[in-house]
Coordinates of C-alpha atoms in Angstrom, one line a residue:
M1 CA 55.8 30.2 -8.4
H2 CA 58.2 32.8 -9.4
R3 CA 60.5 30.3 -10.9
I4 CA 57.6 29.3 -13.3
F5 CA 56.9 32.8 -14.2
R6 CA 60.6 33.4 -15.0
A7 CA 60.8 30.3 -17.1
A8 CA 57.6 31.1 -19.0
L9 CA 58.8 34.7 -19.5
S10 CA 62.1 33.4 -20.8
L11 CA 60.4 31.2 -23.4
V12 CA 58.0 33.8 -24.5
A13 CA 61.0 36.2 -25.0
T14 CA 62.8 33.4 -27.0
L15 CA 59.7 32.8 -29.1
A16 CA 59.4 36.6 -29.7
C17 CA 63.0 36.9 -30.9
T18 CA 62.6 33.9 -33.1
V19 CA 59.4 35.3 -34.7
A20 CA 61.2 38.7 -35.2
Y21 CA 64.1 36.8 -36.7
A22 CA 61.8 34.9 -39.1
Q23 CA 59.7 38.0 -40.0
D24 CA 63.0 39.6 -41.2
D25 CA 62.7 37.2 -44.1
T26 CA 65.3 34.9 -42.6
P27 CA 64.3 31.2 -42.4
I28 CA 64.3 29.6 -38.9
A29 CA 66.3 26.6 -40.3
S30 CA 68.9 26.7 -43.1
I31 CA 69.2 24.3 -45.8
N32 CA 71.2 23.7 -49.0
S33 CA 69.1 21.5 -51.4
P34 CA 68.2 22.2 -55.1
Y35 CA 65.1 20.1 -54.4
S36 CA 63.7 23.0 -52.4
M37 CA 63.2 24.7 -55.7
Y38 CA 59.7 23.3 -55.9
G39 CA 56.6 23.8 -54.0
F40 CA 56.8 24.9 -50.4
G41 CA 60.5 23.6 -50.3
S42 CA 61.8 20.8 -48.3
M43 CA 59.4 19.7 -45.6
A44 CA 60.9 20.1 -42.2
D45 CA 61.1 17.4 -39.5
Q46 CA 58.3 17.9 -37.1
S47 CA 60.0 15.7 -34.5
T48 CA 61.9 16.6 -31.5
V49 CA 65.5 15.4 -31.2
G50 CA 64.5 12.6 -28.9
R51 CA 61.9 11.3 -31.5
R52 CA 64.3 11.7 -34.4
G53 CA 66.6 9.1 -32.8
M54 CA 63.7 6.7 -33.2
G55 CA 63.1 7.5 -36.8
G56 CA 60.5 10.2 -36.2
V57 CA 57.8 8.0 -34.6
G58 CA 55.3 9.6 -32.3
Y59 CA 51.6 9.1 -33.0
A60 CA 51.2 6.5 -30.3
I61 CA 53.8 7.6 -27.8
N62 CA 52.8 9.4 -24.6
D63 CA 55.4 8.7 -21.9
G64 CA 55.0 12.3 -20.3
S65 CA 58.8 12.7 -19.7
S66 CA 59.4 14.5 -23.1
I67 CA 57.4 16.6 -25.4
N68 CA 55.9 14.8 -28.5
L69 CA 54.8 17.4 -31.1
K70 CA 53.6 14.8 -33.6
N71 CA 50.3 14.0 -31.8
P72 CA 48.6 16.7 -29.5
A73 CA 46.8 14.0 -27.5
S74 CA 50.2 13.1 -25.9
Y75 CA 50.2 16.4 -24.0
A76 CA 47.6 14.9 -21.5
A77 CA 50.3 12.5 -20.3
I78 CA 52.3 15.1 -18.2
D79 CA 51.9 14.9 -14.5
S80 CA 50.7 17.8 -12.2
L81 CA 54.3 18.5 -10.8
T82 CA 56.1 18.8 -14.1
M83 CA 57.1 21.5 -16.5
L84 CA 59.0 20.5 -19.7
I85 CA 61.0 22.9 -21.8
D86 CA 62.7 21.6 -25.0
A87 CA 64.9 23.1 -27.6
G88 CA 67.0 21.7 -30.4
I89 CA 69.7 22.5 -32.9
S90 CA 71.3 20.5 -35.9
L91 CA 74.7 20.5 -37.6
Y92 CA 74.9 18.7 -41.0
T93 CA 76.9 18.2 -44.0
T94 CA 75.5 17.4 -47.3
R95 CA 77.0 16.0 -50.4
L96 CA 75.3 16.6 -53.8
S97 CA 76.1 14.5 -57.0
N98 CA 74.7 14.1 -60.4
G99 CA 76.9 11.1 -61.3
T100 CA 79.7 13.2 -62.9
T101 CA 80.3 16.1 -60.5
S102 CA 79.7 16.5 -56.9
T103 CA 80.0 19.3 -54.3
S104 CA 79.7 19.6 -50.4
A105 CA 78.1 22.0 -48.1
K106 CA 77.8 22.4 -44.3
N107 CA 75.0 24.0 -42.5
A108 CA 73.6 24.6 -39.1
S109 CA 70.0 25.2 -37.9
F110 CA 67.8 26.1 -35.0
D111 CA 65.1 23.6 -35.1
Y112 CA 62.5 24.3 -32.5
V113 CA 61.7 25.5 -29.0
A114 CA 58.7 24.1 -27.0
L115 CA 57.1 24.2 -23.5
Q116 CA 54.6 21.8 -21.9
F117 CA 52.9 21.7 -18.6
R118 CA 49.6 20.6 -17.0
L119 CA 46.8 23.1 -16.8
C120 CA 44.5 21.2 -14.7
K121 CA 43.6 17.4 -13.9
G122 CA 43.7 15.5 -17.3
L123 CA 44.5 18.7 -19.3
G124 CA 48.0 19.4 -20.7
V125 CA 49.1 22.3 -22.8
A126 CA 52.0 22.8 -25.1
L127 CA 53.4 25.9 -26.9
A128 CA 56.1 25.5 -29.6
Y129 CA 57.8 27.4 -32.6
L130 CA 59.2 25.3 -35.3
P131 CA 59.7 25.3 -39.2
F132 CA 57.1 23.8 -41.5
S133 CA 59.2 24.0 -44.7
K134 CA 62.6 25.2 -45.6
V135 CA 64.0 26.7 -48.9
G136 CA 67.7 27.1 -49.6
Y137 CA 69.7 26.7 -52.8
N138 CA 72.3 28.6 -54.9
F139 CA 73.7 27.0 -58.0
S140 CA 74.3 27.6 -61.7
T141 CA 74.4 25.8 -65.0
S142 CA 75.9 26.8 -68.4
E143 CA 75.3 25.8 -72.0
R144 CA 76.5 26.7 -75.4
V145 CA 74.2 28.8 -77.7
N146 CA 73.7 27.2 -81.0
N147 CA 72.1 28.6 -84.1
S148 CA 71.3 26.1 -86.9
Q149 CA 70.9 28.9 -89.4
A150 CA 74.4 30.3 -88.7
P151 CA 76.6 27.3 -87.8
G152 CA 79.9 29.1 -88.2
I153 CA 79.1 31.8 -85.9
D154 CA 80.1 31.8 -82.1
F155 CA 77.1 33.0 -80.1
G156 CA 78.8 32.4 -76.8
S157 CA 77.2 30.7 -73.9
N158 CA 74.5 31.3 -71.4
T159 CA 74.8 31.0 -67.6
Y160 CA 71.6 30.1 -65.5
S161 CA 71.9 31.0 -61.9
Y162 CA 69.2 29.8 -59.4
T163 CA 68.8 31.0 -55.8
G164 CA 66.2 30.5 -53.2
T165 CA 65.7 31.4 -49.6
G166 CA 63.1 31.4 -46.9
G167 CA 60.4 28.9 -45.7
L168 CA 57.3 28.7 -43.6
Q169 CA 57.2 28.5 -39.8
Q170 CA 54.6 27.8 -37.4
L171 CA 53.7 29.1 -33.8
M172 CA 51.8 26.4 -32.2
L173 CA 49.5 26.1 -29.2
G174 CA 48.1 22.7 -28.4
L175 CA 45.9 21.1 -25.7
G176 CA 45.7 17.4 -24.7
W177 CA 42.8 16.1 -22.6
R178 CA 42.4 12.7 -20.8
P179 CA 38.7 12.1 -20.3
F180 CA 39.3 8.6 -18.7
D181 CA 42.2 6.4 -18.1
G182 CA 43.9 5.2 -21.3
L183 CA 42.1 7.6 -23.7
S184 CA 43.4 10.9 -24.7
I185 CA 42.4 13.5 -27.4
G186 CA 44.2 16.7 -28.5
V187 CA 44.3 19.6 -30.7
N188 CA 47.0 22.0 -32.2
A189 CA 46.3 25.4 -33.5
S190 CA 49.2 27.0 -35.4
F191 CA 49.8 30.4 -36.9
M192 CA 51.6 29.7 -40.1
H193 CA 53.8 32.5 -41.6
G194 CA 56.9 33.0 -43.8
T195 CA 58.3 34.3 -47.1
I196 CA 59.7 32.3 -50.0
D197 CA 61.9 34.0 -52.5
R198 CA 63.2 32.4 -55.7
T199 CA 65.3 34.0 -58.4
L200 CA 66.4 32.9 -61.9
S201 CA 69.1 35.0 -63.6
V202 CA 70.3 34.5 -67.2
S203 CA 73.5 36.0 -68.4
S204 CA 75.5 35.6 -71.7
T205 CA 79.1 35.9 -72.7
N206 CA 77.8 37.5 -75.9
T207 CA 77.9 41.2 -75.3
S208 CA 75.1 41.8 -77.8
S209 CA 72.7 39.6 -76.0
Y210 CA 70.5 40.8 -73.2
G211 CA 70.3 39.5 -69.6
F212 CA 67.1 38.4 -67.8
T213 CA 66.2 38.0 -64.2
R214 CA 63.0 36.6 -62.9
T215 CA 62.0 36.9 -59.2
Q216 CA 59.2 35.2 -57.5
Q217 CA 58.1 36.0 -53.9
L218 CA 55.4 34.2 -51.9
K219 CA 54.2 35.4 -48.6
V220 CA 51.9 33.2 -46.3
K221 CA 50.0 34.2 -43.2
D222 CA 47.4 31.7 -42.2
Y223 CA 46.4 29.0 -39.8
K224 CA 46.8 25.2 -39.4
I225 CA 44.6 22.9 -37.2
D226 CA 45.6 19.4 -36.2
F227 CA 43.7 16.8 -34.2
G228 CA 45.1 13.7 -32.3
L229 CA 43.8 10.6 -30.4
Q230 CA 45.8 8.0 -28.4
Y231 CA 44.7 4.9 -26.6
A232 CA 46.9 2.9 -24.4
K233 CA 46.1 -0.4 -22.6
A234 CA 48.1 -2.8 -20.4
V235 CA 47.5 -6.3 -22.0
K236 CA 49.2 -8.1 -19.2
E237 CA 51.8 -7.2 -16.3
H238 CA 54.7 -5.2 -17.7
H239 CA 53.2 -5.2 -21.2
R240 CA 51.4 -2.2 -22.8
I241 CA 50.2 -1.4 -26.3
G242 CA 49.2 2.0 -27.7
V243 CA 47.3 3.3 -30.7
G244 CA 47.5 6.8 -32.1
L245 CA 45.6 8.7 -34.8
F246 CA 46.2 12.0 -36.3
Y247 CA 44.3 14.5 -38.7
S248 CA 45.4 17.8 -40.1
M249 CA 42.7 19.9 -41.8
G250 CA 43.4 20.8 -45.4
H251 CA 42.3 24.3 -46.6
D252 CA 43.2 27.1 -49.1
M253 CA 45.8 29.4 -47.5
N254 CA 45.8 33.2 -47.2
S255 CA 48.8 34.1 -49.4
D256 CA 50.3 36.9 -51.7
A257 CA 52.5 36.0 -54.7
T258 CA 54.3 38.4 -57.0
I259 CA 56.6 37.8 -60.0
A260 CA 59.1 40.4 -61.4
Y261 CA 60.9 40.4 -64.8
L262 CA 64.0 42.4 -65.3
K263 CA 65.7 42.6 -68.7
N264 CA 69.1 44.4 -68.9
S265 CA 72.1 44.9 -71.1
S266 CA 75.7 44.9 -69.9
S267 CA 75.3 48.6 -69.1
S268 CA 71.6 49.5 -68.3
V269 CA 68.1 48.2 -67.4
I270 CA 66.0 47.7 -70.6
S271 CA 62.7 46.9 -69.0
Y272 CA 61.1 45.9 -65.6
D273 CA 57.7 44.4 -65.0
E274 CA 56.0 43.2 -61.9
A275 CA 52.7 41.4 -61.5
S276 CA 50.6 39.4 -59.1
V277 CA 50.8 35.5 -59.6
A278 CA 47.4 33.9 -60.3
G279 CA 46.3 31.0 -58.2
G280 CA 47.1 30.4 -54.6
V281 CA 48.5 27.7 -52.2
A282 CA 47.0 25.3 -50.0
M283 CA 47.5 22.8 -47.1
P284 CA 46.6 19.3 -47.7
H285 CA 44.4 16.9 -45.7
I286 CA 46.8 14.8 -43.6
F287 CA 46.0 11.4 -42.0
G288 CA 48.3 9.5 -39.8
G289 CA 48.3 6.4 -37.5
G290 CA 50.7 4.6 -35.3
L291 CA 51.2 1.7 -33.0
S292 CA 53.5 1.3 -30.0
Y293 CA 54.5 -1.5 -27.6
T294 CA 56.1 -0.9 -24.3
Y295 CA 57.7 -3.5 -22.0
D296 CA 58.2 -2.6 -18.4
D297 CA 58.8 1.0 -19.2
R298 CA 62.2 -0.1 -20.5
L299 CA 61.6 -1.2 -24.1
T300 CA 59.5 0.9 -26.5
V301 CA 58.9 -0.2 -30.1
A302 CA 56.7 2.1 -32.5
A303 CA 55.6 2.4 -36.0
D304 CA 53.9 5.3 -37.9
Y305 CA 52.2 5.8 -41.2
T306 CA 51.3 9.2 -42.7
M307 CA 49.3 10.2 -45.9
Q308 CA 49.4 13.7 -47.1
M309 CA 46.9 14.4 -49.7
W310 CA 48.8 16.9 -52.0
G311 CA 47.5 15.3 -55.2
D312 CA 44.3 17.6 -55.5
K313 CA 46.1 20.8 -54.5
A314 CA 47.7 23.4 -56.8
F315 CA 50.8 25.6 -56.0
L316 CA 50.5 29.0 -57.6
G317 CA 48.3 27.6 -60.5
S318 CA 50.6 24.5 -61.0
K319 CA 49.0 21.1 -60.6
A320 CA 52.5 19.5 -60.3
M321 CA 51.7 17.9 -56.9
T322 CA 51.3 14.2 -55.8
D323 CA 50.1 12.4 -52.7
R324 CA 52.9 11.7 -50.2
S325 CA 53.4 8.7 -48.0
I326 CA 55.7 8.5 -45.0
Y327 CA 56.7 5.4 -43.0
N328 CA 58.6 5.5 -39.7
I329 CA 59.8 2.8 -37.4
G330 CA 61.8 3.1 -34.2
A331 CA 62.8 1.8 -30.8
E332 CA 64.0 2.9 -27.4
Y333 CA 65.7 1.0 -24.6
V334 CA 66.8 2.0 -21.2
H335 CA 68.1 -0.6 -18.6
D336 CA 66.8 1.1 -15.5
T337 CA 65.8 4.8 -15.1
K338 CA 66.1 4.6 -11.2
S339 CA 69.4 2.9 -11.1
K340 CA 72.3 4.5 -9.2
R341 CA 74.6 3.4 -12.1
Y342 CA 74.6 6.3 -14.6
L343 CA 75.1 4.0 -17.7
S344 CA 72.1 2.1 -16.8
T345 CA 70.0 5.3 -17.0
I346 CA 71.0 6.2 -20.5
R347 CA 68.5 5.8 -23.2
Y348 CA 69.4 4.2 -26.5
R349 CA 67.4 4.7 -29.6
V350 CA 67.4 3.5 -33.2
G351 CA 65.0 4.1 -36.1
A352 CA 64.4 4.5 -39.9
Y353 CA 62.1 6.2 -42.2
Y354 CA 61.0 6.5 -45.8
S355 CA 59.1 9.2 -47.6
D356 CA 57.6 9.7 -51.1
P357 CA 57.8 13.1 -52.9
Y358 CA 54.9 15.7 -52.7
V359 CA 55.9 17.5 -56.0
M360 CA 56.3 16.4 -59.6
I361 CA 59.4 17.5 -61.5
N362 CA 59.4 17.7 -65.3
G363 CA 56.3 15.5 -65.2
H364 CA 57.9 12.9 -63.0
K365 CA 57.8 12.2 -59.3
G366 CA 60.3 14.3 -57.4
A367 CA 62.7 13.3 -54.7
R368 CA 62.3 10.1 -52.7
E369 CA 63.9 10.2 -49.2
W370 CA 64.9 7.7 -46.6
G371 CA 67.1 7.8 -43.5
V372 CA 68.4 5.8 -40.6
S373 CA 69.2 7.1 -37.1
L374 CA 70.8 6.5 -33.8
G375 CA 70.0 8.4 -30.6
F376 CA 70.8 8.8 -27.0
A377 CA 69.4 10.6 -24.1
F378 CA 71.9 11.4 -21.3
P379 CA 70.2 12.2 -17.9
L380 CA 71.6 15.1 -15.9
V381 CA 72.9 13.9 -12.5
Q382 CA 70.2 14.1 -9.7
N383 CA 67.7 15.5 -12.3
K384 CA 65.1 14.2 -14.7
S385 CA 66.3 16.5 -17.4
L386 CA 67.9 15.1 -20.5
V387 CA 70.6 15.9 -23.0
Q388 CA 69.2 14.5 -26.2
V389 CA 71.5 13.5 -29.2
S390 CA 70.7 11.9 -32.5
G391 CA 72.7 11.1 -35.5
Q392 CA 71.0 10.7 -38.9
Y393 CA 72.1 9.5 -42.4
V394 CA 69.6 10.7 -45.0
K395 CA 69.5 9.9 -48.7
V396 CA 67.5 12.0 -51.1
S397 CA 67.3 11.1 -54.8
S398 CA 65.2 11.2 -58.0
S399 CA 65.1 9.6 -61.5
A400 CA 67.1 11.2 -64.4
E401 CA 63.9 12.3 -65.9
A402 CA 63.2 14.5 -62.9
I403 CA 66.6 16.0 -61.8
G404 CA 68.7 12.9 -61.3
L405 CA 70.5 14.4 -58.3
D406 CA 71.6 12.5 -55.2
E407 CA 71.9 14.2 -51.9
D408 CA 73.7 12.3 -49.0
M409 CA 73.3 14.1 -45.7
F410 CA 74.9 13.3 -42.3
K411 CA 73.1 15.2 -39.6
I412 CA 73.9 15.6 -35.8
S413 CA 70.9 17.1 -33.6
V414 CA 71.3 18.1 -30.1
G415 CA 68.5 19.0 -27.7
I416 CA 68.1 19.8 -24.0
T417 CA 64.8 18.7 -22.2
F418 CA 64.4 20.5 -19.0
N419 CA 62.2 18.4 -16.7
E420 CA 61.6 20.3 -13.4
R421 CA 59.1 19.5 -10.7
W422 CA 58.3 23.2 -10.3
F423 CA 54.8 22.8 -9.1
M424 CA 55.7 20.8 -5.9
K425 CA 54.8 22.4 -2.6
M426 CA 57.6 22.5 -0.1
K427 CA 56.9 21.2 3.4
V428 CA 57.6 23.5 6.2
R429 CA 59.0 22.0 9.4

């Protein structure tokens, strides 16, 4: 029992440090994307490393050997002797291009930490800390200043500098209950918090012109409630199908937003004003569903669909939001998990996804996103624990009327899933 206590204490300490890190206005996960200028930023991947290798599927998956944060009903699948601890990090390189110029950036992120165990018969519990959204960008544009009334005079040029940092994180507690064989229901309750800072600075090469800086800060502290259902049935020997449903409750969020304006010359501050931003922010209603097929516990194929109802929501008074659809498909194959040949116990995964934007940019839909992935799960020798690895190629793009910017991302995620039978009673001879 003391091993369980030490593990739980270690996870709590990790979560506490992570919360303190995020409360210090530093995002849990770094990003470099001009598309995170809008709304809550870029939506974070809610999947663990293992599920990312399968394209992010999870609504109908409940194997009990790994943590599935996408549907809380899956927590009920864990057996009475097992405790799971999972954590993941990512390394990625991004290439940004507008058709004429391009630039590259490298980033690393801590993605999540999670714990799952059985509380009593048919009831599993999970605790996790993970990002909900990420904001990170730093770029500049320049343009010549023209005056039609004085065509022969050089007014110099203006430089517009855009920076953004922060994001929203969630500390999540979930329960999954299996009332009878085949059916599971679950709920996640999350504490949402975070700070998003966005700054626009305008400077001029003309010394007689004034500079200008606008800073907007959004702070959020609120809740998020998710519900899930799963049903699995063996249709004949070695063949099993599963169905999963998901719903996240939409609501207005507790938030505080301010905006500050600074006007300055080359040598002094001319004026400074700060005010609260009218309007608030809200979470959308989210509906999801998925199907899975499993053959002989060796081959699993799954597909998910998600609808996020952003269209009737506003962000700080702006109605530039739109409903978002997400499609995921993936598969996993393992030859024999009980084989003495190590290569036969490795899990191989493949997947793909497509996502619509949730924000409008310049009156047009924002960035579409699609990606393909490969994944592997390497078991530790004489142990059910796994080293999870996934590789993803992600393409993000929008029309020229929006931004006309392409992002090509190559992402490597690594996770460790500790699967220990810590609740087993030892026999005394």
